[in-house]
Coordinates of C-alpha atoms and ligand atoms in Angstrom, one line a residue:
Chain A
X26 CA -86.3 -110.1 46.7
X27 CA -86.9 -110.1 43.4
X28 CA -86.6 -108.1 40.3
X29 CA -89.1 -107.4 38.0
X30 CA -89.0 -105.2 34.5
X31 CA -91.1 -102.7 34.8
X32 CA -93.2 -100.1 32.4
X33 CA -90.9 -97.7 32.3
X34 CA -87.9 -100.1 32.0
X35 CA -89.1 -100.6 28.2
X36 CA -90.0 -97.7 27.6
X37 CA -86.5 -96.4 28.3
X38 CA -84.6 -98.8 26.8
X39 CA -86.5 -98.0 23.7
X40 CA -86.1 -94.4 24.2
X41 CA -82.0 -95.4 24.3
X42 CA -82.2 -97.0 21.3
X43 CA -83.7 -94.3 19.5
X44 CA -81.0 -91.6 21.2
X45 CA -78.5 -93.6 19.7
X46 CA -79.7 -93.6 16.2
X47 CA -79.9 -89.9 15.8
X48 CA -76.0 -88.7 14.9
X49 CA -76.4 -91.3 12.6
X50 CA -79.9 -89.4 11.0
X51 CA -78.2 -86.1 11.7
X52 CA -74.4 -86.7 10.1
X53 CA -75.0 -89.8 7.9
X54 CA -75.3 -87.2 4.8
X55 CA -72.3 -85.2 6.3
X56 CA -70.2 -88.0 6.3
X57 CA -71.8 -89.6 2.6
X58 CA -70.0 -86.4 1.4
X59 CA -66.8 -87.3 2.1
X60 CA -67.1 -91.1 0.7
X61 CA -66.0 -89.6 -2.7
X62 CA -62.5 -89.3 -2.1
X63 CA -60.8 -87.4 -4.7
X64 CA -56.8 -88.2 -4.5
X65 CA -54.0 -87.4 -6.4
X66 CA -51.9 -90.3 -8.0
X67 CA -48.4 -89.6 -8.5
X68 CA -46.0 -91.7 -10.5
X69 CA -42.8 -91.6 -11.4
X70 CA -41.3 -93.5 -14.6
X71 CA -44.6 -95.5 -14.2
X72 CA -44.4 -96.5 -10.6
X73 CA -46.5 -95.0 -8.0
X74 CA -45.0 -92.5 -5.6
X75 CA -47.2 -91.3 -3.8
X76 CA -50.9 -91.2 -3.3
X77 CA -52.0 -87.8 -1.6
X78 CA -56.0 -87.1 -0.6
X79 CA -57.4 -83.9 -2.0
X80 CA -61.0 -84.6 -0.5
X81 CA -60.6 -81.9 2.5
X82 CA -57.5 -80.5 1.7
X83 CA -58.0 -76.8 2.1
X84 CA -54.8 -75.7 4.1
X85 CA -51.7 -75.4 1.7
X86 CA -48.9 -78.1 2.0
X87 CA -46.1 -78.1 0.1
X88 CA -43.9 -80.6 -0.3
X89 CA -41.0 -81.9 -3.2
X90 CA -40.9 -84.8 -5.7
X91 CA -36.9 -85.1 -5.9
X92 CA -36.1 -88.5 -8.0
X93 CA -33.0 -89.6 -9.9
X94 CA -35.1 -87.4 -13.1
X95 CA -35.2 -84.3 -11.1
X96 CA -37.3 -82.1 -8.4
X97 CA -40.3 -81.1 -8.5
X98 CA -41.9 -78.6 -6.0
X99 CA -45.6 -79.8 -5.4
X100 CA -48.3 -77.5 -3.4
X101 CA -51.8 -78.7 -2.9
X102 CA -54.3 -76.4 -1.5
X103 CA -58.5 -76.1 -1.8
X104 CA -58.2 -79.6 -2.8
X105 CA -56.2 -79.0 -5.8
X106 CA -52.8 -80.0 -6.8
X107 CA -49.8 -78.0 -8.7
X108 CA -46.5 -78.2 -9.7
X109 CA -45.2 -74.7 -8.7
X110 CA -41.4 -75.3 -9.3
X111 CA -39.4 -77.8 -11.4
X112 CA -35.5 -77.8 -12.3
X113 CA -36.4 -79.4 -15.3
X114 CA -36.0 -78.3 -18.9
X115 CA -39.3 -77.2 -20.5
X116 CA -41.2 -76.1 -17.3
X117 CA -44.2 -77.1 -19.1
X118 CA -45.5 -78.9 -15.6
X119 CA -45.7 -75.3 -14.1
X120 CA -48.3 -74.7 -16.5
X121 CA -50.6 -77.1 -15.8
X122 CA -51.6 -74.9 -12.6
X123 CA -54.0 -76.4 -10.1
X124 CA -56.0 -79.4 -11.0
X125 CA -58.6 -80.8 -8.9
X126 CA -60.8 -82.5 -11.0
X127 CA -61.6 -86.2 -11.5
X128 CA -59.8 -87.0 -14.5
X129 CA -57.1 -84.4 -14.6
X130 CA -53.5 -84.5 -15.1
X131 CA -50.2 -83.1 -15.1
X132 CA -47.4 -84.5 -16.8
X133 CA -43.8 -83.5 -16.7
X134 CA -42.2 -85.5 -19.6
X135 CA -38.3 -84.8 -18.3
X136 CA -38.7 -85.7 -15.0
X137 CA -41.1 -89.0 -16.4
X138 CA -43.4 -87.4 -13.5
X139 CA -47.0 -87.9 -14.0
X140 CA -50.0 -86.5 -11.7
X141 CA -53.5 -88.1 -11.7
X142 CA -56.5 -86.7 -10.0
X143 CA -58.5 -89.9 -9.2
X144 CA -61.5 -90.2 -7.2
X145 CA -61.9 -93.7 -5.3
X146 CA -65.9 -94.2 -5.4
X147 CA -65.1 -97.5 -3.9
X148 CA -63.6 -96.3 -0.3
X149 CA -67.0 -97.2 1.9
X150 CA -68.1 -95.3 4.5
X151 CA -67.2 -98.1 6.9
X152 CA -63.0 -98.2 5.8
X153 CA -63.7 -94.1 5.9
X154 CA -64.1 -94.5 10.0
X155 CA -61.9 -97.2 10.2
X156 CA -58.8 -95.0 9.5
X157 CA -59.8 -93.0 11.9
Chain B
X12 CA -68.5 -94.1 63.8
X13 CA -71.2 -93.5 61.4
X14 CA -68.5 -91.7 59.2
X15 CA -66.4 -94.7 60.0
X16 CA -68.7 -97.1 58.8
X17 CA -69.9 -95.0 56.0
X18 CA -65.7 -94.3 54.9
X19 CA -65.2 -98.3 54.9
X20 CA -68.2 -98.6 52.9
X21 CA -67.0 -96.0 50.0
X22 CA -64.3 -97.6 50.0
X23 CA -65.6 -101.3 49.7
X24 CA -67.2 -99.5 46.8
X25 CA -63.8 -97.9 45.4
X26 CA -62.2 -101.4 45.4
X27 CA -65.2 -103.2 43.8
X28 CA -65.0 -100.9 40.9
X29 CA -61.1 -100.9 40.5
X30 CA -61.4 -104.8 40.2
X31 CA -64.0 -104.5 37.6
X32 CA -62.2 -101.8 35.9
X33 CA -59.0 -104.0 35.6
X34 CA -60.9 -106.8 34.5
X35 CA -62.7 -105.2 32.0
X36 CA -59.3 -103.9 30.6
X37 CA -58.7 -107.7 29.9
X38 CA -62.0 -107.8 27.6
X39 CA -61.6 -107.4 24.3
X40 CA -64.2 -104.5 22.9
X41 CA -65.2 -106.0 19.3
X42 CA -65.5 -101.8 17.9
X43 CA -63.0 -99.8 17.2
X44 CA -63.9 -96.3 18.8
X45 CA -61.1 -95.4 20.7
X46 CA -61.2 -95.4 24.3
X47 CA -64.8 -97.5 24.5
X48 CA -65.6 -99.9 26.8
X49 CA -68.0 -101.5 28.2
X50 CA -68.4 -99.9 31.8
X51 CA -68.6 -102.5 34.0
X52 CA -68.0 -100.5 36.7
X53 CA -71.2 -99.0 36.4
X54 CA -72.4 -101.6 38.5
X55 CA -70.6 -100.2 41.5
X56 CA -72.3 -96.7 40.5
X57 CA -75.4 -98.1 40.3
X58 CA -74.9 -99.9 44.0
X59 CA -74.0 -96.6 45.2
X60 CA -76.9 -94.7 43.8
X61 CA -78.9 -97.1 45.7
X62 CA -77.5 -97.5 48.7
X63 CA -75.5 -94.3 49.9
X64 CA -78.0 -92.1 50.6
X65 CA -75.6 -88.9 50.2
X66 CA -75.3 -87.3 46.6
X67 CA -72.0 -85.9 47.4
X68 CA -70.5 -89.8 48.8
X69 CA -71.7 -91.0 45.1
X70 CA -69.6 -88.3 43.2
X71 CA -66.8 -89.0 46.0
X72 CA -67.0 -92.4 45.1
X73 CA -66.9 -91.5 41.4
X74 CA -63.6 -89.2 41.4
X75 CA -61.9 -91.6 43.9
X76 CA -62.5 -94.3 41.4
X77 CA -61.8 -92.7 38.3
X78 CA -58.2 -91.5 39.6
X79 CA -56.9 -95.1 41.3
X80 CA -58.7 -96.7 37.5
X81 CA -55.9 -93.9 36.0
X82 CA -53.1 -95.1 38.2
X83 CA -53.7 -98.0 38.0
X84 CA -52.5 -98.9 34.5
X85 CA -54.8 -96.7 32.6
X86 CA -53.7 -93.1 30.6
X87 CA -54.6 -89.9 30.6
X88 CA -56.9 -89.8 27.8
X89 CA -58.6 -93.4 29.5
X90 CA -59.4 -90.7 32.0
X91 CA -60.5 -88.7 29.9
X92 CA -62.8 -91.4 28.2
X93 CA -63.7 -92.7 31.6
X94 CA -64.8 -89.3 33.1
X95 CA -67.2 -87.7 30.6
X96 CA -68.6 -91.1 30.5
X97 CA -68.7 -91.8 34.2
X98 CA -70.2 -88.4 34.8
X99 CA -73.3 -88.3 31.6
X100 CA -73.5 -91.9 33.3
X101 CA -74.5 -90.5 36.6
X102 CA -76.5 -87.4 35.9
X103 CA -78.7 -89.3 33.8
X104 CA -79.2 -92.1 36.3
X105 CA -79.3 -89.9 39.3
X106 CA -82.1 -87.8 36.9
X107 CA -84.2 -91.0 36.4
X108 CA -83.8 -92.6 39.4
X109 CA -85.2 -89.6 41.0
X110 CA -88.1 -88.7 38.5
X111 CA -89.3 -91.8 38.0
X112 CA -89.1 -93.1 41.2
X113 CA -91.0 -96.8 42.5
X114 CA -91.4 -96.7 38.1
X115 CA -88.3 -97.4 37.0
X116 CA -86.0 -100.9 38.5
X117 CA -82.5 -100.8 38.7
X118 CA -82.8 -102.4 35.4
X119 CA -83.8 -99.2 33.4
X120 CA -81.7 -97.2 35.3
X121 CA -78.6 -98.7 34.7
X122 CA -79.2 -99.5 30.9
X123 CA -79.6 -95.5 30.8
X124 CA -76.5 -95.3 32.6
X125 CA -74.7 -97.5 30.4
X126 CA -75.8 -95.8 26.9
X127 CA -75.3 -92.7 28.6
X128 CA -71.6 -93.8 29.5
X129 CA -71.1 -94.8 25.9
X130 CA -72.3 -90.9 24.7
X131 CA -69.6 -89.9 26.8
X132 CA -66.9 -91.9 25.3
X133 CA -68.5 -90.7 22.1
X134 CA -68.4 -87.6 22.6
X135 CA -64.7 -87.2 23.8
X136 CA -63.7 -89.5 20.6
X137 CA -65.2 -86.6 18.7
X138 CA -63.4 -84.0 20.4
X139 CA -60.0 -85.5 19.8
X140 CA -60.0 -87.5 16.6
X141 CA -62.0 -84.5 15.3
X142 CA -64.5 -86.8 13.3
X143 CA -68.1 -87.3 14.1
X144 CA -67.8 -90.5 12.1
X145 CA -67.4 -92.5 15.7
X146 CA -70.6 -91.2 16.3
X147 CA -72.2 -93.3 13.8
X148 CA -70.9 -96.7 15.8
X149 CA -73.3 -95.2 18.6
X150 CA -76.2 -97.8 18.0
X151 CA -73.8 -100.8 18.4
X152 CA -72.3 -99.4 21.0
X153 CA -75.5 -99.0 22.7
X154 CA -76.9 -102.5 21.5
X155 CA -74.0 -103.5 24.1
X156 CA -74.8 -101.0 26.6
X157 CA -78.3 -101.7 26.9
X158 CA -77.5 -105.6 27.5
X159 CA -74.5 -104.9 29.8
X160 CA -76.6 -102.3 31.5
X161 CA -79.7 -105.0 31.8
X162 CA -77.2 -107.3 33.2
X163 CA -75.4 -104.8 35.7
X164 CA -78.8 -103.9 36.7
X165 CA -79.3 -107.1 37.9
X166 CA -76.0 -108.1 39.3
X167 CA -76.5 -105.0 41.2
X168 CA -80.0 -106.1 42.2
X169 CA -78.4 -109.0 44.0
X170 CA -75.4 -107.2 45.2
X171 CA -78.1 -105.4 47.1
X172 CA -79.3 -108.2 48.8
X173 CA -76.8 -108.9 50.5
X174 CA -75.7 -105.2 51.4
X175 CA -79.2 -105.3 52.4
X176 CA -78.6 -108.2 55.1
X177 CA -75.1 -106.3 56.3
X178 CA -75.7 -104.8 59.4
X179 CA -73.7 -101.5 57.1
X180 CA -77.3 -102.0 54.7
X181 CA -79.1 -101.5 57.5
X182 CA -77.8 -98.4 58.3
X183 CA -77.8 -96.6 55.4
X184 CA -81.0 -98.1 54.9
X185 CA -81.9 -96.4 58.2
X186 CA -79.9 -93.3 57.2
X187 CA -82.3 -92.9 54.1
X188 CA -85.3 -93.6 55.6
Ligands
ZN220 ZN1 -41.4 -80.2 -16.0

């Protein structure tokens, strides 16, 4: 008894391979879109606090940046970041409003808080999955 | 008796898939979709598809497996993984084994099987992680299913002939026929 590969053998096996290749036809755009990850880069007195993805944030989250300088109450929603409270001085931060933009920032000189919207073109596709 | 015989048989089945199961735990899967593996015990699925000539002993043989697989060391999202895989693994064999008949050797059927496994895993690591990123490690994943499924196919080739000599082969031989 012996085996033997026949017609239809290949011709699955080639139809398998070409199953396999079509989520990555169909979502290979979807998922280019989210390699430009917009983040926002948050230091305090020069060092980095926090880095905090923007890319995909829709859903409001709020959260508070309380340091030795002060507190500041931070909300990020349709991937934009604000600071919506502060006990410091000149409130200027509060101004800013929402800032989503590559290149933006917010700046609260009292509290030496500084908010950068950065985008990391670098982040492949490839580390994208692998934090998943 | 024939239940008998065909009982010990299932479960000579059940245990030859638990083993592989366990040591196909110990194999290291080189991609990082959760959950994925390799589906060795296809090989037992693809025995029983050719050998018990009942539908409903096959799926038996399936869920029996599946749960002892979860108790034995595994979780509940491994039997998660391990069902939607086992069963797109089945339906798709069972669907070309009986379309394409004399056609196709075990060969094609289980490579099928074992890419059809790994859309399962797929699928459920879509559902939970809620990205469709994994998706994208599909053709890998089914580089390595189409050779483990050539090479189940013909480990179960040979399996057969000796279940084939087995006085139990004959019968269920006889029973299909
Ligand atoms: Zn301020």
């Amino acid at each position: 008894m012996s085996i033997k590969l026949k017609k239809w053998d290949y011709i699955i096996i080639v139809i398998l391979i070409i199953i396999s290749f079509i989520p990555y036809v169909f979502f290979k755009g979807l998922i280019g879109e989210k390699t430009a990850q917009v983040y926002a880069y948050i230091t305090v007195a020069g060092e980095l606090y926090n880095e905090i993805p923007l890319t995909g944030q829709v859903s409001r989250k709020e959260f508070s940046i309380d340091t030795k300088y002060g507190k500041n109450t931070i909300v990020i929603k349709n991937e934009s970041i604000a600071v919506v409270a502060s006990d410091c001085k000149d409130h200027i931060c509060e101004d800013f409003g929402y800032k989503g933009e590559v290149g933006d920032v917010i700046v609260c000189l009292p509290h030496q808080l500084y908010i950068e919207i950065k985008s990391n073109e670098t982040m492949s596709k490839n580390q994208d999955i692998i934090a998943y | 008796m024939a239940k008998t015989k065909r009982l010990v048989y299932i479960s000579l089945l059940v245990t030859m898939a638990l083993v592989l199961s366990l040591i196909e735990r110990n194999i290291p899967v080189p991609f990082l979709t959760p959950g994925a593996k390799i589906g060795l015990a296809n090989l037992v699925t693809v025995v029983a598809l050719y050998s018990l000539p009942k539908k409903r002993d096959i799926i038996m043989m399936i869920v029996v497996r599946l749960f002892l697989t979860s108790i034995f060391g595994g979780s509940i999202s491994g039997l998660m993984y391990g069902s939607m895989g086992a069963l797109l693994s089945f339906l798709i064999m069972i669907f070309i084994k009986e379309v394409l008949k004399d056609k196709v050797s075990m060969i094609g059927v289980s490579a099928a099987g074992a890419v059809f496994h790994n859309i399962g895993q797929v699928i459920v690591s879509i559902c939970i992680v809620r990205n469709i990123g994994v998706a994208l490690y599909l053709p890998f994943l089914s580089v390595v299913g189409i050779v483990t499924g050539i090479f189940i196919g013909l480990s179960a080739h040979y399996v057969m002939t000796y279940i084939y000599r087995l006085q139990i082969g004959n019968y269920l031989i006889s029973m299909r026929e």
